[in-house]
mmCIF file of C-alpha atoms in Angstrom:
data_model
loop_
_atom_site.group_PDB
_atom_site.id
_atom_site.type_symbol
_atom_site.label_atom_id
_atom_site.label_comp_id
_atom_site.label_asym_id
_atom_site.label_seq_id
_atom_site.Cartn_x
_atom_site.Cartn_y
_atom_site.Cartn_z
ATOM 1 C CA MET A 455 135.624 11.464 93.539
ATOM 2 C CA LEU A 456 139.000 10.396 94.420
ATOM 3 C CA GLU A 457 137.929 7.099 93.123
ATOM 4 C CA GLU A 458 136.778 8.450 89.837
ATOM 5 C CA ALA A 459 140.110 10.604 89.744
ATOM 6 C CA HIS A 460 141.801 7.406 89.889
ATOM 7 C CA ARG A 461 139.834 5.549 87.268
ATOM 8 C CA LEU A 462 140.201 8.513 84.660
ATOM 9 C CA ALA A 463 144.304 8.944 85.444
ATOM 10 C CA GLN A 464 145.329 5.761 86.358
ATOM 11 C CA PRO A 465 145.869 4.154 82.983
ATOM 12 C CA ASN A 466 147.121 7.088 81.340
ATOM 13 C CA LEU A 467 149.511 7.215 83.759
ATOM 14 C CA GLU A 468 150.373 3.436 83.490
ATOM 15 C CA VAL A 469 150.748 3.838 79.837
ATOM 16 C CA GLU A 470 153.527 6.530 80.104
ATOM 17 C CA ALA A 471 155.045 4.715 82.714
ATOM 18 C CA MET A 472 155.219 1.604 80.709
ATOM 19 C CA HIS A 473 156.588 3.769 77.564
ATOM 20 C CA TRP A 474 159.298 5.169 79.467
ATOM 21 C CA ALA A 475 160.047 1.919 80.957
ATOM 22 C CA GLY A 476 160.703 0.251 77.543
ATOM 23 C CA TRP A 477 162.307 3.302 76.344
ATOM 24 C CA ILE A 478 165.249 2.829 79.181
ATOM 25 C CA ALA A 479 165.357 -1.243 78.566
ATOM 26 C CA GLN A 480 165.856 -0.307 74.901
ATOM 27 C CA GLN A 481 168.578 1.990 75.616
ATOM 28 C CA ARG A 482 170.192 -0.401 77.978
ATOM 29 C CA GLY A 483 169.926 -2.976 75.453
ATOM 30 C CA ARG A 484 167.299 -5.357 77.428
ATOM 31 C CA LEU A 485 165.014 -5.838 73.952
ATOM 32 C CA GLU A 486 162.947 -8.355 74.452
ATOM 33 C CA ALA A 487 161.724 -6.467 77.867
ATOM 34 C CA ALA A 488 161.626 -3.129 75.906
ATOM 35 C CA SER A 489 159.374 -4.907 73.154
ATOM 36 C CA GLU A 490 156.947 -6.301 75.855
ATOM 37 C CA LEU A 491 156.238 -2.999 77.623
ATOM 38 C CA MET A 492 156.223 -1.012 74.504
ATOM 39 C CA HIS A 493 153.343 -3.493 73.057
ATOM 40 C CA GLN A 494 151.795 -3.245 76.428
ATOM 41 C CA ALA A 495 151.882 0.329 76.340
ATOM 42 C CA VAL A 496 150.492 0.461 72.664
ATOM 43 C CA ALA A 497 147.394 -2.171 73.682
ATOM 44 C CA LEU A 498 146.620 0.101 76.791
ATOM 45 C CA ALA A 499 146.449 3.437 75.042
ATOM 46 C CA GLU A 500 144.545 1.825 72.462
ATOM 47 C CA ARG A 501 141.962 0.930 74.966
ATOM 48 C CA VAL A 502 142.213 3.804 77.432
ATOM 49 C CA GLY A 503 143.961 6.462 75.373
ATOM 50 C CA PRO A 504 147.251 8.130 75.106
ATOM 51 C CA PRO A 505 148.930 10.273 78.135
ATOM 52 C CA ARG A 506 148.994 14.271 77.071
ATOM 53 C CA ARG A 507 152.612 13.722 75.949
ATOM 54 C CA PHE A 508 152.019 10.754 73.722
ATOM 55 C CA THR A 509 149.777 10.056 70.574
ATOM 56 C CA ILE A 510 148.887 6.256 69.731
ATOM 57 C CA SER A 511 150.964 6.574 66.632
ATOM 58 C CA GLN A 512 153.760 7.884 68.441
ATOM 59 C CA LEU A 513 153.806 4.954 70.852
ATOM 60 C CA ARG A 514 153.225 2.793 68.046
ATOM 61 C CA ALA A 515 156.202 4.460 65.855
ATOM 62 C CA VAL A 516 158.591 3.774 69.573
ATOM 63 C CA ALA A 517 157.440 0.228 69.605
ATOM 64 C CA HIS A 518 158.421 -0.498 66.215
ATOM 65 C CA SER A 519 161.786 1.029 66.829
ATOM 66 C CA VAL A 520 162.525 -1.386 69.253
ATOM 67 C CA GLU A 521 161.257 -4.071 66.614
ATOM 68 C CA ALA A 522 163.907 -2.916 64.032
ATOM 69 C CA SER A 523 166.454 -3.234 66.342
ATOM 70 C CA ARG A 524 165.428 -7.103 66.997
ATOM 71 C CA GLY A 525 164.286 -8.461 63.445
ATOM 72 C CA ASP A 526 163.615 -7.025 60.176
ATOM 73 C CA TRP A 527 164.524 -3.300 60.371
ATOM 74 C CA ARG A 528 162.771 -2.980 56.791
ATOM 75 C CA THR A 529 159.550 -3.915 58.261
ATOM 76 C CA ALA A 530 159.377 -1.569 61.333
ATOM 77 C CA VAL A 531 160.850 1.183 59.238
ATOM 78 C CA ALA A 532 157.778 1.070 56.809
ATOM 79 C CA ALA A 533 155.431 0.433 59.852
ATOM 80 C CA ILE A 534 157.008 3.602 61.141
ATOM 81 C CA GLU A 535 156.159 5.309 57.742
ATOM 82 C CA LYS A 536 152.413 4.280 58.415
ATOM 83 C CA ALA A 537 152.388 5.594 61.588
ATOM 84 C CA ILE A 538 153.804 9.441 60.098
ATOM 85 C CA ALA A 539 151.082 8.915 57.576
ATOM 86 C CA ALA A 540 148.374 8.168 60.448
ATOM 87 C CA GLU A 541 149.500 11.018 62.634
ATOM 88 C CA ARG A 542 147.101 14.227 62.373
ATOM 89 C CA ASP A 543 148.923 16.199 64.589
ATOM 90 C CA PRO A 544 151.873 18.284 63.110
ATOM 91 C CA HIS A 545 154.014 18.636 65.935
ATOM 92 C CA PHE A 546 153.863 14.930 66.979
ATOM 93 C CA ARG A 547 154.446 13.911 63.031
ATOM 94 C CA ILE A 548 157.670 15.766 63.150
ATOM 95 C CA ILE A 549 158.877 13.713 66.303
ATOM 96 C CA ILE A 550 157.981 10.339 64.545
ATOM 97 C CA ARG A 551 159.633 11.605 61.357
ATOM 98 C CA MET A 552 162.654 12.227 63.311
ATOM 99 C CA LEU A 553 162.803 8.818 64.737
ATOM 100 C CA HIS A 554 162.035 7.308 61.217
ATOM 101 C CA VAL A 555 165.053 9.195 59.584
ATOM 102 C CA TRP A 556 167.062 8.368 62.520
ATOM 103 C CA LEU A 557 166.470 4.414 62.027
ATOM 104 C CA ILE A 558 167.094 4.851 58.081
ATOM 105 C CA GLY A 559 170.496 6.537 59.114
ATOM 106 C CA ARG A 560 171.340 3.754 61.740
ATOM 107 C CA PHE A 561 170.440 0.850 59.259
ATOM 108 C CA ALA A 562 170.294 1.565 55.430
#
């Protein structure tokens, strides 16, 4: 029973941990590490499902926000617009929209 609990819970915890580690790396200006962690979190969430606190669209949007600081911000902002459209839950859609507006204000 404990093995089953680990099998079901551990991947979701790993997604969340990678997300937060990537977010911290982004805040500290370690953009390459942040990008790698965020893309790993998205890839794992696509396989095992997102943790309760996030949706796949939200994880993708945060990954794109890192990319906005690393390269062509317009491409990243356009990708975040797609994440907004893909998000079904209005609560999470607002969170992604806030990230979108923040990036436009920062770069545009």
